[in-house]
Amino acid sequence: MRDPCYQEILHTLGGIENLAQYMEIVANEYLGYGEEQHSVDKLVNMTYIFQKLAAVKDQREWVTTSGAHKTLVNLVGARDTNVLLGALLALASLAESPECREKISELNIVENLLMILHEYDLLCK
């Protein structure tokens, strides 16, 4: 997914929307029922794909239009550090755009971020 041509083809074929829907399904299973390694692996790969898409200015709208940003925000509550990192990196790339930043700010992410900061603070003591 590093190649811009493949990213464009994925968008043209509606693959980004399908990937976003699948990521939502896997994320709901992961967050609701526990950490199966297979789910973790899938989520890590999908979050990194969305990070690659969000890194390109003209493609950020594709990510928000697909609704993937909502699932990425939900994954900020992930217990696996690789899933969390992938979600945060994708959201950070999206947040470089004022329009995407506004869409992210409409979602309930503050509580999850405060929880992460609290846990980090406890680990540092």
JSON list of C-alpha atoms in Angstrom, two decimals:
[
{"chain": "A", "resi": 1, "resn": "MET", "atom": "CA", "xyz": [0.00, 0.00, 0.00]},
{"chain": "A", "resi": 2, "resn": "ARG", "atom": "CA", "xyz": [3.00, 2.29, -0.18]},
{"chain": "A", "resi": 3, "resn": "ASP", "atom": "CA", "xyz": [2.58, 2.79, -3.92]},
{"chain": "A", "resi": 4, "resn": "PRO", "atom": "CA", "xyz": [0.31, 5.77, -4.72]},
{"chain": "A", "resi": 5, "resn": "CYS", "atom": "CA", "xyz": [-1.00, 3.96, -7.82]},
{"chain": "A", "resi": 6, "resn": "TYR", "atom": "CA", "xyz": [-2.30, 1.08, -5.69]},
{"chain": "A", "resi": 7, "resn": "GLN", "atom": "CA", "xyz": [-3.83, 3.54, -3.25]},
{"chain": "A", "resi": 8, "resn": "GLU", "atom": "CA", "xyz": [-5.70, 5.23, -6.09]},
{"chain": "A", "resi": 9, "resn": "ILE", "atom": "CA", "xyz": [-6.90, 1.88, -7.44]},
{"chain": "A", "resi": 10, "resn": "LEU", "atom": "CA", "xyz": [-8.06, 0.85, -3.96]},
{"chain": "A", "resi": 11, "resn": "HIS", "atom": "CA", "xyz": [-10.09, 4.07, -3.75]},
{"chain": "A", "resi": 12, "resn": "THR", "atom": "CA", "xyz": [-11.51, 3.75, -7.27]},
{"chain": "A", "resi": 13, "resn": "LEU", "atom": "CA", "xyz": [-12.72, 0.20, -6.60]},
{"chain": "A", "resi": 14, "resn": "GLY", "atom": "CA", "xyz": [-14.39, 1.17, -3.31]},
{"chain": "A", "resi": 15, "resn": "GLY", "atom": "CA", "xyz": [-11.85, -0.78, -1.32]},
{"chain": "A", "resi": 16, "resn": "ILE", "atom": "CA", "xyz": [-11.30, 1.92, 1.28]},
{"chain": "A", "resi": 17, "resn": "GLU", "atom": "CA", "xyz": [-14.95, 1.81, 2.36]},
{"chain": "A", "resi": 18, "resn": "ASN", "atom": "CA", "xyz": [-14.85, -2.00, 2.48]},
{"chain": "A", "resi": 19, "resn": "LEU", "atom": "CA", "xyz": [-11.62, -1.95, 4.48]},
{"chain": "A", "resi": 20, "resn": "ALA", "atom": "CA", "xyz": [-13.11, 0.60, 6.89]},
{"chain": "A", "resi": 21, "resn": "GLN", "atom": "CA", "xyz": [-16.19, -1.58, 7.41]},
{"chain": "A", "resi": 22, "resn": "TYR", "atom": "CA", "xyz": [-14.06, -4.66, 7.99]},
{"chain": "A", "resi": 23, "resn": "MET", "atom": "CA", "xyz": [-11.81, -2.76, 10.42]},
{"chain": "A", "resi": 24, "resn": "GLU", "atom": "CA", "xyz": [-14.92, -1.72, 12.35]},
{"chain": "A", "resi": 25, "resn": "ILE", "atom": "CA", "xyz": [-16.12, -5.34, 12.59]},
{"chain": "A", "resi": 26, "resn": "VAL", "atom": "CA", "xyz": [-12.73, -6.62, 13.76]},
{"chain": "A", "resi": 27, "resn": "ALA", "atom": "CA", "xyz": [-12.33, -3.69, 16.18]},
{"chain": "A", "resi": 28, "resn": "ASN", "atom": "CA", "xyz": [-15.74, -4.34, 17.74]},
{"chain": "A", "resi": 29, "resn": "GLU", "atom": "CA", "xyz": [-14.87, -8.01, 18.22]},
{"chain": "A", "resi": 30, "resn": "TYR", "atom": "CA", "xyz": [-11.46, -7.10, 19.65]},
{"chain": "A", "resi": 31, "resn": "LEU", "atom": "CA", "xyz": [-12.77, -4.43, 22.02]},
{"chain": "A", "resi": 32, "resn": "GLY", "atom": "CA", "xyz": [-15.80, -6.47, 23.05]},
{"chain": "A", "resi": 33, "resn": "TYR", "atom": "CA", "xyz": [-14.49, -9.98, 23.43]},
{"chain": "A", "resi": 34, "resn": "GLY", "atom": "CA", "xyz": [-10.78, -9.77, 24.09]},
{"chain": "A", "resi": 35, "resn": "GLU", "atom": "CA", "xyz": [-7.45, -9.95, 22.42]},
{"chain": "A", "resi": 36, "resn": "GLU", "atom": "CA", "xyz": [-7.09, -12.76, 19.95]},
{"chain": "A", "resi": 37, "resn": "GLN", "atom": "CA", "xyz": [-3.71, -12.54, 18.26]},
{"chain": "A", "resi": 38, "resn": "HIS", "atom": "CA", "xyz": [-5.32, -12.90, 14.83]},
{"chain": "A", "resi": 39, "resn": "SER", "atom": "CA", "xyz": [-7.53, -9.86, 15.48]},
{"chain": "A", "resi": 40, "resn": "VAL", "atom": "CA", "xyz": [-4.57, -7.88, 16.79]},
{"chain": "A", "resi": 41, "resn": "ASP", "atom": "CA", "xyz": [-2.55, -8.68, 13.67]},
{"chain": "A", "resi": 42, "resn": "LYS", "atom": "CA", "xyz": [-5.40, -7.64, 11.37]},
{"chain": "A", "resi": 43, "resn": "LEU", "atom": "CA", "xyz": [-5.98, -4.38, 13.26]},
{"chain": "A", "resi": 44, "resn": "VAL", "atom": "CA", "xyz": [-2.29, -3.48, 13.23]},
{"chain": "A", "resi": 45, "resn": "ASN", "atom": "CA", "xyz": [-2.15, -3.97, 9.46]},
{"chain": "A", "resi": 46, "resn": "MET", "atom": "CA", "xyz": [-5.37, -2.06, 8.81]},
{"chain": "A", "resi": 47, "resn": "THR", "atom": "CA", "xyz": [-4.40, 0.89, 11.02]},
{"chain": "A", "resi": 48, "resn": "TYR", "atom": "CA", "xyz": [-1.09, 1.14, 9.19]},
{"chain": "A", "resi": 49, "resn": "ILE", "atom": "CA", "xyz": [-2.87, 1.10, 5.82]},
{"chain": "A", "resi": 50, "resn": "PHE", "atom": "CA", "xyz": [-5.06, 3.98, 6.96]},
{"chain": "A", "resi": 51, "resn": "GLN", "atom": "CA", "xyz": [-1.98, 5.77, 8.25]},
{"chain": "A", "resi": 52, "resn": "LYS", "atom": "CA", "xyz": [-0.40, 5.50, 4.78]},
{"chain": "A", "resi": 53, "resn": "LEU", "atom": "CA", "xyz": [-3.57, 6.85, 3.18]},
{"chain": "A", "resi": 54, "resn": "ALA", "atom": "CA", "xyz": [-3.87, 9.69, 5.71]},
{"chain": "A", "resi": 55, "resn": "ALA", "atom": "CA", "xyz": [-0.26, 10.72, 5.16]},
{"chain": "A", "resi": 56, "resn": "VAL", "atom": "CA", "xyz": [-1.17, 12.03, 1.70]},
{"chain": "A", "resi": 57, "resn": "LYS", "atom": "CA", "xyz": [-3.00, 15.36, 1.84]},
{"chain": "A", "resi": 58, "resn": "ASP", "atom": "CA", "xyz": [-5.40, 14.60, -1.01]},
{"chain": "A", "resi": 59, "resn": "GLN", "atom": "CA", "xyz": [-6.31, 11.18, 0.40]},
{"chain": "A", "resi": 60, "resn": "ARG", "atom": "CA", "xyz": [-7.29, 12.19, 3.94]},
{"chain": "A", "resi": 61, "resn": "GLU", "atom": "CA", "xyz": [-10.85, 12.85, 2.81]},
{"chain": "A", "resi": 62, "resn": "TRP", "atom": "CA", "xyz": [-11.07, 9.25, 1.62]},
{"chain": "A", "resi": 63, "resn": "VAL", "atom": "CA", "xyz": [-10.37, 8.06, 5.17]},
{"chain": "A", "resi": 64, "resn": "THR", "atom": "CA", "xyz": [-12.97, 10.30, 6.81]},
{"chain": "A", "resi": 65, "resn": "THR", "atom": "CA", "xyz": [-15.57, 9.65, 4.11]},
{"chain": "A", "resi": 66, "resn": "SER", "atom": "CA", "xyz": [-15.19, 5.92, 4.72]},
{"chain": "A", "resi": 67, "resn": "GLY", "atom": "CA", "xyz": [-15.79, 6.46, 8.44]},
{"chain": "A", "resi": 68, "resn": "ALA", "atom": "CA", "xyz": [-12.47, 4.85, 9.36]},
{"chain": "A", "resi": 69, "resn": "HIS", "atom": "CA", "xyz": [-11.62, 7.78, 11.63]},
{"chain": "A", "resi": 70, "resn": "LYS", "atom": "CA", "xyz": [-14.46, 6.72, 13.97]},
{"chain": "A", "resi": 71, "resn": "THR", "atom": "CA", "xyz": [-13.03, 3.22, 14.34]},
{"chain": "A", "resi": 72, "resn": "LEU", "atom": "CA", "xyz": [-9.53, 4.66, 14.79]},
{"chain": "A", "resi": 73, "resn": "VAL", "atom": "CA", "xyz": [-10.83, 6.80, 17.65]},
{"chain": "A", "resi": 74, "resn": "ASN", "atom": "CA", "xyz": [-12.43, 3.72, 19.23]},
{"chain": "A", "resi": 75, "resn": "LEU", "atom": "CA", "xyz": [-9.11, 1.88, 18.93]},
{"chain": "A", "resi": 76, "resn": "VAL", "atom": "CA", "xyz": [-7.45, 4.49, 21.12]},
{"chain": "A", "resi": 77, "resn": "GLY", "atom": "CA", "xyz": [-8.95, 2.36, 23.90]},
{"chain": "A", "resi": 78, "resn": "ALA", "atom": "CA", "xyz": [-7.03, -0.72, 22.69]},
{"chain": "A", "resi": 79, "resn": "ARG", "atom": "CA", "xyz": [-5.01, -2.71, 25.19]},
{"chain": "A", "resi": 80, "resn": "ASP", "atom": "CA", "xyz": [-2.43, -3.88, 22.67]},
{"chain": "A", "resi": 81, "resn": "THR", "atom": "CA", "xyz": [0.32, -1.29, 22.22]},
{"chain": "A", "resi": 82, "resn": "ASN", "atom": "CA", "xyz": [0.76, -1.99, 18.50]},
{"chain": "A", "resi": 83, "resn": "VAL", "atom": "CA", "xyz": [-2.94, -1.49, 17.79]},
{"chain": "A", "resi": 84, "resn": "LEU", "atom": "CA", "xyz": [-2.90, 1.69, 19.89]},
{"chain": "A", "resi": 85, "resn": "LEU", "atom": "CA", "xyz": [0.20, 2.98, 18.11]},
{"chain": "A", "resi": 86, "resn": "GLY", "atom": "CA", "xyz": [-1.29, 2.30, 14.68]},
{"chain": "A", "resi": 87, "resn": "ALA", "atom": "CA", "xyz": [-4.51, 4.11, 15.58]},
{"chain": "A", "resi": 88, "resn": "LEU", "atom": "CA", "xyz": [-2.67, 7.10, 17.07]},
{"chain": "A", "resi": 89, "resn": "LEU", "atom": "CA", "xyz": [-0.34, 7.42, 14.08]},
{"chain": "A", "resi": 90, "resn": "ALA", "atom": "CA", "xyz": [-3.25, 7.31, 11.64]},
{"chain": "A", "resi": 91, "resn": "LEU", "atom": "CA", "xyz": [-5.18, 9.89, 13.67]},
{"chain": "A", "resi": 92, "resn": "ALA", "atom": "CA", "xyz": [-2.10, 12.12, 13.91]},
{"chain": "A", "resi": 93, "resn": "SER", "atom": "CA", "xyz": [-1.73, 12.03, 10.13]},
{"chain": "A", "resi": 94, "resn": "LEU", "atom": "CA", "xyz": [-5.41, 12.86, 9.70]},
{"chain": "A", "resi": 95, "resn": "ALA", "atom": "CA", "xyz": [-5.18, 15.70, 12.22]},
{"chain": "A", "resi": 96, "resn": "GLU", "atom": "CA", "xyz": [-2.73, 17.54, 9.96]},
{"chain": "A", "resi": 97, "resn": "SER", "atom": "CA", "xyz": [-5.78, 18.63, 7.95]},
{"chain": "A", "resi": 98, "resn": "PRO", "atom": "CA", "xyz": [-8.11, 21.20, 9.58]},
{"chain": "A", "resi": 99, "resn": "GLU", "atom": "CA", "xyz": [-11.18, 19.52, 8.06]},
{"chain": "A", "resi": 100, "resn": "CYS", "atom": "CA", "xyz": [-10.21, 16.09, 9.36]},
{"chain": "A", "resi": 101, "resn": "ARG", "atom": "CA", "xyz": [-9.19, 17.54, 12.72]},
{"chain": "A", "resi": 102, "resn": "GLU", "atom": "CA", "xyz": [-12.69, 18.98, 13.04]},
{"chain": "A", "resi": 103, "resn": "LYS", "atom": "CA", "xyz": [-14.29, 15.61, 12.25]},
{"chain": "A", "resi": 104, "resn": "ILE", "atom": "CA", "xyz": [-12.08, 13.89, 14.83]},
{"chain": "A", "resi": 105, "resn": "SER", "atom": "CA", "xyz": [-12.87, 16.52, 17.45]},
{"chain": "A", "resi": 106, "resn": "GLU", "atom": "CA", "xyz": [-16.59, 15.76, 17.08]},
{"chain": "A", "resi": 107, "resn": "LEU", "atom": "CA", "xyz": [-15.95, 12.26, 18.42]},
{"chain": "A", "resi": 108, "resn": "ASN", "atom": "CA", "xyz": [-15.49, 11.20, 22.03]},
{"chain": "A", "resi": 109, "resn": "ILE", "atom": "CA", "xyz": [-11.72, 10.80, 22.25]},
{"chain": "A", "resi": 110, "resn": "VAL", "atom": "CA", "xyz": [-10.79, 12.91, 25.27]},
{"chain": "A", "resi": 111, "resn": "GLU", "atom": "CA", "xyz": [-11.64, 10.24, 27.84]},
{"chain": "A", "resi": 112, "resn": "ASN", "atom": "CA", "xyz": [-9.51, 7.65, 26.05]},
{"chain": "A", "resi": 113, "resn": "LEU", "atom": "CA", "xyz": [-6.56, 10.03, 25.81]},
{"chain": "A", "resi": 114, "resn": "LEU", "atom": "CA", "xyz": [-6.82, 10.90, 29.50]},
{"chain": "A", "resi": 115, "resn": "MET", "atom": "CA", "xyz": [-6.83, 7.19, 30.34]},
{"chain": "A", "resi": 116, "resn": "ILE", "atom": "CA", "xyz": [-3.66, 6.67, 28.29]},
{"chain": "A", "resi": 117, "resn": "LEU", "atom": "CA", "xyz": [-1.94, 9.61, 29.98]},
{"chain": "A", "resi": 118, "resn": "HIS", "atom": "CA", "xyz": [-2.95, 8.32, 33.40]},
{"chain": "A", "resi": 119, "resn": "GLU", "atom": "CA", "xyz": [-1.62, 4.82, 32.67]},
{"chain": "A", "resi": 120, "resn": "TYR", "atom": "CA", "xyz": [1.60, 6.29, 31.27]},
{"chain": "A", "resi": 121, "resn": "ASP", "atom": "CA", "xyz": [2.00, 8.40, 34.40]},
{"chain": "A", "resi": 122, "resn": "LEU", "atom": "CA", "xyz": [1.55, 5.32, 36.60]},
{"chain": "A", "resi": 123, "resn": "LEU", "atom": "CA", "xyz": [4.17, 3.41, 34.60]},
{"chain": "A", "resi": 124, "resn": "CYS", "atom": "CA", "xyz": [6.68, 6.23, 34.98]},
{"chain": "A", "resi": 125, "resn": "LYS", "atom": "CA", "xyz": [6.44, 6.30, 38.77]}
]
